[in-house]
Tab-separated table of C-alpha atoms in Angstrom:
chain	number	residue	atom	x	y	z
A	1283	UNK	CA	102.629	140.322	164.551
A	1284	UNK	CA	105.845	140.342	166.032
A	1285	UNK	CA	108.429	137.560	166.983
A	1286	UNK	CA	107.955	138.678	170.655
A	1287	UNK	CA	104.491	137.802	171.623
A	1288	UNK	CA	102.972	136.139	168.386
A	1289	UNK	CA	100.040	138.329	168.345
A	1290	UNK	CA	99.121	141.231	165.773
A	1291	UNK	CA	99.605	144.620	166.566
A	1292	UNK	CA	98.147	147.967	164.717
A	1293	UNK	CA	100.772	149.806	163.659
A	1294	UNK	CA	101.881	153.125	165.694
A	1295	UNK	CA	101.269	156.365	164.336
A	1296	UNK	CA	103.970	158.326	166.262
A	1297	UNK	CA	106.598	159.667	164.546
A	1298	UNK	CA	110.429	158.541	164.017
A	1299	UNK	CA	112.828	159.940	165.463
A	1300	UNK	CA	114.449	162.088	162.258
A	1301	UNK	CA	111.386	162.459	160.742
A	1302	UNK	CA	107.973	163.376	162.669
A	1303	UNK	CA	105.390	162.865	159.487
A	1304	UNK	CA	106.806	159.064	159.048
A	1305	UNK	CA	104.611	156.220	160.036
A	1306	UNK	CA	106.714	154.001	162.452
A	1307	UNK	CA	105.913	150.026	163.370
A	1308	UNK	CA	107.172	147.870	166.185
A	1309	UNK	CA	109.411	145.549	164.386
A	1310	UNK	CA	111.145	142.883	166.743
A	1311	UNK	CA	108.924	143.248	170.393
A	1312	UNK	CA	110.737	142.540	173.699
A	1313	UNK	CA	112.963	140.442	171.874
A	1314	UNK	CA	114.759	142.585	169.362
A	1315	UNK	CA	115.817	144.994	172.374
A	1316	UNK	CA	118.996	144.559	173.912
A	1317	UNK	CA	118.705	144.324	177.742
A	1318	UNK	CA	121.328	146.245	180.343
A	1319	UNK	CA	121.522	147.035	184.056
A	1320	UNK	CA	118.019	146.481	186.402
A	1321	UNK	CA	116.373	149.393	187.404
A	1322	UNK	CA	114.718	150.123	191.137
A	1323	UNK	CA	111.564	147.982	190.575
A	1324	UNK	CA	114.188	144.557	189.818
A	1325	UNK	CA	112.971	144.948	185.735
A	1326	UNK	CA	115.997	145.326	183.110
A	1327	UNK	CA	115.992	148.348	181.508
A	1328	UNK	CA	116.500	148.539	177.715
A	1329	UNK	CA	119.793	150.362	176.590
A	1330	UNK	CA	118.623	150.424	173.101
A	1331	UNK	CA	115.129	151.847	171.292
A	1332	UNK	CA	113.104	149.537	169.351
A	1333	UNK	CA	114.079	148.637	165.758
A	1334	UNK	CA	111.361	150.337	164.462
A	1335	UNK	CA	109.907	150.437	159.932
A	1336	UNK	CA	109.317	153.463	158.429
A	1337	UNK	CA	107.715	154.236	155.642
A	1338	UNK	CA	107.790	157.943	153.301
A	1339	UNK	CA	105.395	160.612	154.841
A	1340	UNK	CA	103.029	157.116	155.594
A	1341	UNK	CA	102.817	156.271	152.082
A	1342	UNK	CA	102.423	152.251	151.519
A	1343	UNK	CA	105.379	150.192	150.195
A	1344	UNK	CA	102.854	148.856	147.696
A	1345	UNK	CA	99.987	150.426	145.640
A	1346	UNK	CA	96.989	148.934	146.951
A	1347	UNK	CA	94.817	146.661	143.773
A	1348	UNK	CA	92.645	149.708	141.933
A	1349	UNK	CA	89.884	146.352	141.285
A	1350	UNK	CA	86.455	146.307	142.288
A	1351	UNK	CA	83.779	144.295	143.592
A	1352	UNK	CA	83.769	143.719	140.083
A	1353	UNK	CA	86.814	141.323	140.048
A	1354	UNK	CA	85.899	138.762	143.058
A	1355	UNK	CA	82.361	138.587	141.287
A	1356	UNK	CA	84.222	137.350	138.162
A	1357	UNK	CA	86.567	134.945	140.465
A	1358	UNK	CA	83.026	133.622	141.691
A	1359	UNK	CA	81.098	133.397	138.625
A	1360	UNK	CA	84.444	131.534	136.171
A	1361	UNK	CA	84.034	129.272	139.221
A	1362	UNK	CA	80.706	128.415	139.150
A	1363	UNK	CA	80.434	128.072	135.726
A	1364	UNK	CA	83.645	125.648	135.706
A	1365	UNK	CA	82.019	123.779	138.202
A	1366	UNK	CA	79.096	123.774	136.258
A	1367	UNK	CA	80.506	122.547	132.819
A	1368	UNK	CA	82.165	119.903	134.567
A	1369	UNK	CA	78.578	118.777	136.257
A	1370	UNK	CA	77.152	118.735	133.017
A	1371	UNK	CA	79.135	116.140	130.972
A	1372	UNK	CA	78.554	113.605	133.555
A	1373	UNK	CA	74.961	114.095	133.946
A	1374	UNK	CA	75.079	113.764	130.107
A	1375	UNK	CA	76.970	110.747	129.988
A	1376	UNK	CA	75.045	108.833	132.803
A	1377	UNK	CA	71.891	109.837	131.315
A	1378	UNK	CA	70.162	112.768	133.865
A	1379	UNK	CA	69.189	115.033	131.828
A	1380	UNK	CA	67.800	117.513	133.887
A	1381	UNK	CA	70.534	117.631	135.737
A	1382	UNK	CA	72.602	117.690	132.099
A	1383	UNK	CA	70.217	120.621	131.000
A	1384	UNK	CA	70.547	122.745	134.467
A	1385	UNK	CA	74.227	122.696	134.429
A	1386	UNK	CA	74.446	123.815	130.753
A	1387	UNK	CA	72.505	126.598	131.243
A	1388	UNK	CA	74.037	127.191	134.442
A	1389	UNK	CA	77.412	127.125	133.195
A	1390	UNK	CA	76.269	129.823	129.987
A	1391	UNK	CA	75.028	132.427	132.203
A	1392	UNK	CA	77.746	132.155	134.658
A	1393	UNK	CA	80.328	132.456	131.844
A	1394	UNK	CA	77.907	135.655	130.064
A	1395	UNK	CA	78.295	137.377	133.612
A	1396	UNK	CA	82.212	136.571	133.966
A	1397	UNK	CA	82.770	138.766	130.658
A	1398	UNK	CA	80.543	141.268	131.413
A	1399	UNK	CA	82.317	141.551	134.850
A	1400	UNK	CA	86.025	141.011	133.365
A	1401	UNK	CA	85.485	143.378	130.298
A	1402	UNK	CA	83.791	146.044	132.828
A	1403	UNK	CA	86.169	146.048	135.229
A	1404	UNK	CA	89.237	146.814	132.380
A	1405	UNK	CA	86.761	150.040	131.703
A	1406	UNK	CA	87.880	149.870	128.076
A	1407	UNK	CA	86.634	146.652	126.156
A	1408	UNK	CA	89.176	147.693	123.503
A	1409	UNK	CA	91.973	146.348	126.241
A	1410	UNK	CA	90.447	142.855	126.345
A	1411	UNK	CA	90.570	142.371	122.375
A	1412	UNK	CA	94.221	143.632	122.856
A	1413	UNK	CA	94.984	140.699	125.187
A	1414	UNK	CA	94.112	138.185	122.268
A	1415	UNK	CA	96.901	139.738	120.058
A	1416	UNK	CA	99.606	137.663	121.878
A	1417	UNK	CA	100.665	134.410	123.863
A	1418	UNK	CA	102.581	135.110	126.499
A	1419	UNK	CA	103.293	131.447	128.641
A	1420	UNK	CA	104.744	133.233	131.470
A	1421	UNK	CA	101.882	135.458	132.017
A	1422	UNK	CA	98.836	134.275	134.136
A	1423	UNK	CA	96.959	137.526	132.516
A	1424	UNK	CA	97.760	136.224	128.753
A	1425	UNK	CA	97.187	132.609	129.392
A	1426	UNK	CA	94.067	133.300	131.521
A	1427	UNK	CA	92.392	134.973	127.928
A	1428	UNK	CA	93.506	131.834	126.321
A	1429	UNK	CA	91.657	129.642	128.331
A	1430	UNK	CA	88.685	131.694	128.588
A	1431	UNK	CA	88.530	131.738	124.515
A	1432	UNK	CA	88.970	128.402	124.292
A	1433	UNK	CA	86.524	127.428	127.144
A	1434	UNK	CA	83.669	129.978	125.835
A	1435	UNK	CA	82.267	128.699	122.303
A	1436	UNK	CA	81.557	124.926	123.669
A	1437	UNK	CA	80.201	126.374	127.106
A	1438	UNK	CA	77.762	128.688	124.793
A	1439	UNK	CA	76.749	126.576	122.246
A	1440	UNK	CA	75.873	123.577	125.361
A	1441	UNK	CA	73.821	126.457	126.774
A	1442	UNK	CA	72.363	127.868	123.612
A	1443	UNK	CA	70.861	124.356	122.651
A	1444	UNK	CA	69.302	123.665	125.991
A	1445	UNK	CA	67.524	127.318	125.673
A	1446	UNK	CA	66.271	126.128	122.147
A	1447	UNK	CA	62.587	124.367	122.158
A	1448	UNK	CA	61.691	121.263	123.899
A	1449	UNK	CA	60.384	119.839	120.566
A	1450	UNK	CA	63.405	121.399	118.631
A	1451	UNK	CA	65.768	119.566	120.762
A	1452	UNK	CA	64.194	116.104	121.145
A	1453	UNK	CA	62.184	114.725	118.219
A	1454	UNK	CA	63.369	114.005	114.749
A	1455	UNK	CA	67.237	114.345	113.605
A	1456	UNK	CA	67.184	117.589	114.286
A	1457	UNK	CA	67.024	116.710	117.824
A	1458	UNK	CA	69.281	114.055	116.906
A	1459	UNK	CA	72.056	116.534	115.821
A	1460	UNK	CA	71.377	118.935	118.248
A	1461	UNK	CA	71.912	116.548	121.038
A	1462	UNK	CA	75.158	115.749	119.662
A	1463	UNK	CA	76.337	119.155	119.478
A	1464	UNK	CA	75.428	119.932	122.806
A	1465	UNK	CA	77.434	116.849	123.752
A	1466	UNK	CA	80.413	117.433	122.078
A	1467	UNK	CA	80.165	121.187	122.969
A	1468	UNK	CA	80.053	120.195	126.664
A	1469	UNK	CA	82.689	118.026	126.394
A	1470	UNK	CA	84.939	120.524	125.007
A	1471	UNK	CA	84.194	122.872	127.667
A	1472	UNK	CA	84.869	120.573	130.126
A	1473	UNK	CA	88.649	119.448	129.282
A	1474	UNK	CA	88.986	123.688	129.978
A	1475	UNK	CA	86.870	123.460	133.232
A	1476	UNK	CA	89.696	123.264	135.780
A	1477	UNK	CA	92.070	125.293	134.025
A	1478	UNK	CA	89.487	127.637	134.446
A	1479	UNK	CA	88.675	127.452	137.621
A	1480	UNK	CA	92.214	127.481	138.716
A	1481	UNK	CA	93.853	130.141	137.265
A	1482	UNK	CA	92.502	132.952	139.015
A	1483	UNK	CA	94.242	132.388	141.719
A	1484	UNK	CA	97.384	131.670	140.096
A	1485	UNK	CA	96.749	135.104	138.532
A	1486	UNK	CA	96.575	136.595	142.070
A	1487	UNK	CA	99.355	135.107	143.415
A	1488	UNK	CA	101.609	135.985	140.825
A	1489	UNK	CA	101.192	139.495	141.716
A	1490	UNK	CA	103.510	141.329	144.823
A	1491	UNK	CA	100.231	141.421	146.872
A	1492	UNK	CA	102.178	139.815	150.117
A	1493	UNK	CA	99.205	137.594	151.383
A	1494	UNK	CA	98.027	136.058	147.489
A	1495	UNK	CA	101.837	135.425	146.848
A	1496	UNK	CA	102.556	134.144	150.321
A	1497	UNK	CA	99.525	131.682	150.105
A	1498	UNK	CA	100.209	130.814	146.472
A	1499	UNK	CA	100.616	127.077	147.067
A	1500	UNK	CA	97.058	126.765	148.672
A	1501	UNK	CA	94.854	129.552	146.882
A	1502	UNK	CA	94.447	126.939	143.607
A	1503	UNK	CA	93.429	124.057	145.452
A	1504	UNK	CA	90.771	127.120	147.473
A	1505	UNK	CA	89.412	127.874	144.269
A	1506	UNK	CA	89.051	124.971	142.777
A	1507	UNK	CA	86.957	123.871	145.221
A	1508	UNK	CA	84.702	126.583	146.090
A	1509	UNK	CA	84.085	126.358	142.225
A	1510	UNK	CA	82.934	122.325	142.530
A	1511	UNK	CA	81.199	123.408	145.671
A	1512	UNK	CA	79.516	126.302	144.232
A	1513	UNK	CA	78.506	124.647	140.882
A	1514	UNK	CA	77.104	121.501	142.423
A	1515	UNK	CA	75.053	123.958	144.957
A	1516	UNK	CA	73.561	125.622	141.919
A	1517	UNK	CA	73.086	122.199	140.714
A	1518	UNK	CA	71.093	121.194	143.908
A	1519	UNK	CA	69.270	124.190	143.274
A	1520	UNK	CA	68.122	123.781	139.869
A	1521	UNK	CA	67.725	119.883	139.532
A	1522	UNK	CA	65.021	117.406	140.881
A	1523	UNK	CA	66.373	115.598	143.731
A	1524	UNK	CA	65.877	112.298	141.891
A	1525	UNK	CA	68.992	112.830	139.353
A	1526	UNK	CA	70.898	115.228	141.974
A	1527	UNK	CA	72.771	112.938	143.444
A	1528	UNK	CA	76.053	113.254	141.550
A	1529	UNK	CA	75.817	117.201	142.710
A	1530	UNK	CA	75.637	116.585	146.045
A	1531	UNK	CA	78.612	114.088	146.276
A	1532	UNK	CA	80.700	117.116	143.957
A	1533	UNK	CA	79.653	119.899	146.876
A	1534	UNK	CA	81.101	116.877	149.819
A	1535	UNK	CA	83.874	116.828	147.272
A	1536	UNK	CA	84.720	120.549	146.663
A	1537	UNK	CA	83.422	121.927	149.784
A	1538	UNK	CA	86.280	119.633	152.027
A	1539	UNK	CA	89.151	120.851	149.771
A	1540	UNK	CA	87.717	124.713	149.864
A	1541	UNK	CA	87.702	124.415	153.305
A	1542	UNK	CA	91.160	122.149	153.942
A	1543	UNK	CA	92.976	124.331	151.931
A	1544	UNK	CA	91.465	127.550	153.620
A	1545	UNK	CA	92.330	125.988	156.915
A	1546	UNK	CA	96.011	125.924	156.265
A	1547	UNK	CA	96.396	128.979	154.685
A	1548	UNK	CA	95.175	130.224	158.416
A	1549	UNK	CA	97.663	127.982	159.781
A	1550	UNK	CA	100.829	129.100	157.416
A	1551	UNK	CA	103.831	130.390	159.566
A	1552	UNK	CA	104.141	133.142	156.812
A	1553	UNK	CA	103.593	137.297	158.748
A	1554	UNK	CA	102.127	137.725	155.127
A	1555	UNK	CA	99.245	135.466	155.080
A	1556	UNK	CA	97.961	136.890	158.367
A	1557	UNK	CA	95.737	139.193	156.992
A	1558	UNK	CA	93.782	136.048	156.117
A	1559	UNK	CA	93.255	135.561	159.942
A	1560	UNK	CA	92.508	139.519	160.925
A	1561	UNK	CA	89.653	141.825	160.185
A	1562	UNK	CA	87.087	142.017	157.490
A	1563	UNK	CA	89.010	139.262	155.604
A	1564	UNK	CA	88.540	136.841	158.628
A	1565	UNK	CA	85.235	137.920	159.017
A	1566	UNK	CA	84.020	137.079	155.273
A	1567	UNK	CA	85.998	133.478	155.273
A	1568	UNK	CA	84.507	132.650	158.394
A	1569	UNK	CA	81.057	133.104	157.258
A	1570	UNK	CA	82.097	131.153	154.397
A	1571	UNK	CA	83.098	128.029	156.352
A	1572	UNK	CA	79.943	127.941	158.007
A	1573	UNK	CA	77.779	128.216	155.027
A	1574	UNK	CA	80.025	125.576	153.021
A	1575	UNK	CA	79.644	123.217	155.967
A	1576	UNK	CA	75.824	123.941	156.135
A	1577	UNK	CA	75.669	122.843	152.492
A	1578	UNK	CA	77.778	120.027	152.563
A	1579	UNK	CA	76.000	118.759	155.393
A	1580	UNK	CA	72.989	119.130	153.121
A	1581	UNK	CA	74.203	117.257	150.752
A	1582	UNK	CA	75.170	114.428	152.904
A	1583	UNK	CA	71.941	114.412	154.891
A	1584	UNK	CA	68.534	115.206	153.914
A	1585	UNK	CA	68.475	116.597	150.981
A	1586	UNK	CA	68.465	113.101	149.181
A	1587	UNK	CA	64.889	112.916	150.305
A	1588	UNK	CA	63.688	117.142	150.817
A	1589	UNK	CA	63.410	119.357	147.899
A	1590	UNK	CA	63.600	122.246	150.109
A	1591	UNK	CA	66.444	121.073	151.669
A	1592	UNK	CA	68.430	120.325	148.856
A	1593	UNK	CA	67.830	124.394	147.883
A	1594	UNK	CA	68.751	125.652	150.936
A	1595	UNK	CA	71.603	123.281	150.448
A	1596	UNK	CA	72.524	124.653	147.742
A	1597	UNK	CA	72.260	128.033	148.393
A	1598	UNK	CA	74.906	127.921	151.112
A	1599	UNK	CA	77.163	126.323	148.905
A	1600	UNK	CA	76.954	129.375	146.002
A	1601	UNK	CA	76.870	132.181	148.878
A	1602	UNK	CA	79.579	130.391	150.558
A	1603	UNK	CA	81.540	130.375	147.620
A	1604	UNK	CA	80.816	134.023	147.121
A	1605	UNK	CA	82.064	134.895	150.632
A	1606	UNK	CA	85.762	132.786	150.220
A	1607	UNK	CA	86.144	134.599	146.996
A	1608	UNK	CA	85.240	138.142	148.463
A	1609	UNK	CA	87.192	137.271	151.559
A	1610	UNK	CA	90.233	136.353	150.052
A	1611	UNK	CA	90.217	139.453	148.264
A	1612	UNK	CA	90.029	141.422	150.829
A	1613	UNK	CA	92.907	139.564	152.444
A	1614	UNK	CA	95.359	140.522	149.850
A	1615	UNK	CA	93.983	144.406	149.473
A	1616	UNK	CA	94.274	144.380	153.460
A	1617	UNK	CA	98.207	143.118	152.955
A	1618	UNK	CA	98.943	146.270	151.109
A	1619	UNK	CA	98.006	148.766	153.045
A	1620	UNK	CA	100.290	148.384	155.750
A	1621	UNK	CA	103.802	147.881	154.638
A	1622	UNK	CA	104.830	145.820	157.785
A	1623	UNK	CA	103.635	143.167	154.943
A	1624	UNK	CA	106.248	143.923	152.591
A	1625	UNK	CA	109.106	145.427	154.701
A	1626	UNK	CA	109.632	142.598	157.664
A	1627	UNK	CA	109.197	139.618	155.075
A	1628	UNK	CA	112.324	141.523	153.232
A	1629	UNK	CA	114.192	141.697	156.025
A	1630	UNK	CA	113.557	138.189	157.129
A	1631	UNK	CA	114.428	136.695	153.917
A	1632	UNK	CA	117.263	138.585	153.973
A	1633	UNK	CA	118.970	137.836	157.475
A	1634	UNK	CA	118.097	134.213	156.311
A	1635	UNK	CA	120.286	134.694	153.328
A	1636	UNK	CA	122.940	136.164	155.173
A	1637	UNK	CA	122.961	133.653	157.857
A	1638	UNK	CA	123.194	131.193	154.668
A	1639	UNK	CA	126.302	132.609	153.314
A	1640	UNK	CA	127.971	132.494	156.781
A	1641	UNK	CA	127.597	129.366	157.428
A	1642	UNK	CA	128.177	128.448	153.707
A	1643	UNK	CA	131.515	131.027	154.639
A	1644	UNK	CA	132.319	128.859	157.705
A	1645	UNK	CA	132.259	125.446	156.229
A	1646	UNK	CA	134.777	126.483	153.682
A	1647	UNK	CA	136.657	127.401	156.486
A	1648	UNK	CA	136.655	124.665	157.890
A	1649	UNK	CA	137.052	122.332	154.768
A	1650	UNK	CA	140.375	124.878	154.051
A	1651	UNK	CA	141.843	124.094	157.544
A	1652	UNK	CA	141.396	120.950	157.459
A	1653	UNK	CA	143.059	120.267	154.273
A	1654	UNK	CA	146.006	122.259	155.435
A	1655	UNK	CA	145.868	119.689	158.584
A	1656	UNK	CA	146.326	116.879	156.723
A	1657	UNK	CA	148.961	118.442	153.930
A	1658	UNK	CA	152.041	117.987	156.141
A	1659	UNK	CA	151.085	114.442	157.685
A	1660	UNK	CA	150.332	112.895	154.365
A	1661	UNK	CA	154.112	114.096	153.225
């Protein structure tokens, strides 16, 4: 993008002037070029080259993320089973217990494929244990362990009783007890449930990716509701229409934050955040929108009445949910690769702190003169 024209440009692959392997990038357009005498043809002709950003032999200003498909899985999965947990308690406590049982369960498998996902993508399982030997408040990393461990046993033990026997779980005081635990389990899980979904993105944009940490103000309010939007679709999946209903007001719920927030991340006035807007990134949100719309529409419309309708429903909800995670992935990887993304956000932060401390400069100039004014007339 430049300031010129507003639009996105690949960058050139020519070389720099004192150096032929550099990779050079249009900086400024038309309107970082200073302007002298007109040519034959009427046009001005520029007396100086374009500013122009280098980088070494090519290289990127930033190391591009070494994660996997493995990681956006996870963000997708903590999600839904956040979303889940949440579901669950207030099925429990308003007495559907279908829909208390298929969010228990849902919310225990989603959380057994977040640690198999987060534990395979560190490639040593030794590392995660290591993360539990400190506390670290400033670190999204050390704080995100802490939440999962204290958001895992009630999350498993809700699920583990629901996978127990019917009879086991509902006649005599064992099913007494048992529906207690579950209860209390769920309940526990649930105080964690936003933390949980939230922090992933707080753990992206506390990175130097340039589009997670430009977008860092929007990203938790993304993820937080792709995960209601994605654990009420798997809700509308699993659960008999009849006691579905508060899933389908959570996916109305989540899906217009998700999508709000997502709309004015696109609209930030950021250069960072426009790899949100470009490419494969684009692309995957995009395809997210529509299918959390579809769903949410769903929700609103006939899948009150259609059992078929509430799973299809649903499953736009979880795949768009999917999609926004993958997508904004991709968006920050993208950001890195080019390092326009770090190297004119530098340099505009930077004229805007110089132009501060001018003007700060000519204001105490001014105050200074004008106190030596008024010295001799107050004598």
């Amino acid at each position: 993008m430049t300031e010129g024209d507003g639009k996105h440009h690949a960058p050139h692959t020519t070389g720099g002037a004192g150096d032929p392997m550099a990779t050079t990038f249009s900086a400024a357009g038309d309107g970082g070029r200073k302007r002298g005498k007109k040519g034959h043809g009427g046009a001005e002709e520029p007396m100086v080259p374009h500013a122009e950003f280098k980088s070494y032999y090519g290289r990127p200003v930033l190391k591009p993320p070494v994660w996997e498909w493995m990681v956006p899985a996870y963000l997708l999965t903590g999600g839904l089973s956040a979303g889940c947990a949440l579901l669950s308690v207030g099925a429990d406590l308003t007495g559907r217990p279908a829909l208390a049982r298929s969010t228990r369960i849902g919310s225990f498998g989603a959380l057994l494929a977040s640690s198999y996902l987060l534990i395979g993508d560190l490639g040593r399982p030794l590392r995660f244990h290591h993360m539990m030997r400190v506390a670290k408040p400033t670190s999204p990393m050390s704080m995100g362990t802490w939440i999962l461990m204290s958001y895992g046993p009630g999350s498993s033990l809700a699920g583990i009783v629901e996978l127990l026997p019917k009879a086991w779980r509902t006649q005599g005081s064992l099913g007494t007890a048992l529906k207690w635990v579950a209860r209390v389990s769920g309940i526990s899980a649930a105080a964690v449930a936003p933390a949980l979904a939230s922090y992933t993105a707080v753990l992206l944009a506390d990175t130097a990716v340039p589009a997670w940490h430009g977008a860092y103000k929007e990203m938790p309010f993304v993820f937080t509701g792709s995960a209601a939007a994605s654990g009420a679709g798997f809700a509308m999946v699993c659960t008999p229409v009849a006691q579905a209903g508060p899933a389908r007001r959570l996916a109305v719920l989540g899906a217009a934050i998700e999508i709000a927030a997502a709309h004015r991340i696109d609209h930030l006035p950021t250069f960072e955040t426009s790899t949100f807007t470009h490419g494969e990134p684009h692309k995957l949100r995009k395809i997210s929108e529509y299918l959390t719309i579809g769903g949410a529409l769903a929700a609103l419309t006939f899948a009150r009445r259609s059992r078929f309708v509430s799973v299809l429903g649903g499953l736009a909800l979880l795949a768009g949910s999917g999609y926004q995670r993958f997508g904004t992935f991709e968006a920050g990887v993208e950001s890195t690769k080019d390092p326009i993304y770090v190297v004119k956000p530098q340099r505009e932060r930077l004229d805007a702190r110089r132009r501060e401390q001018e003007e700060r400069a000519l204001r105490e100039q001014q105050e200074q003169q004008q106190g030596s004014d008024q010295g001799p007339a107050g004598q």
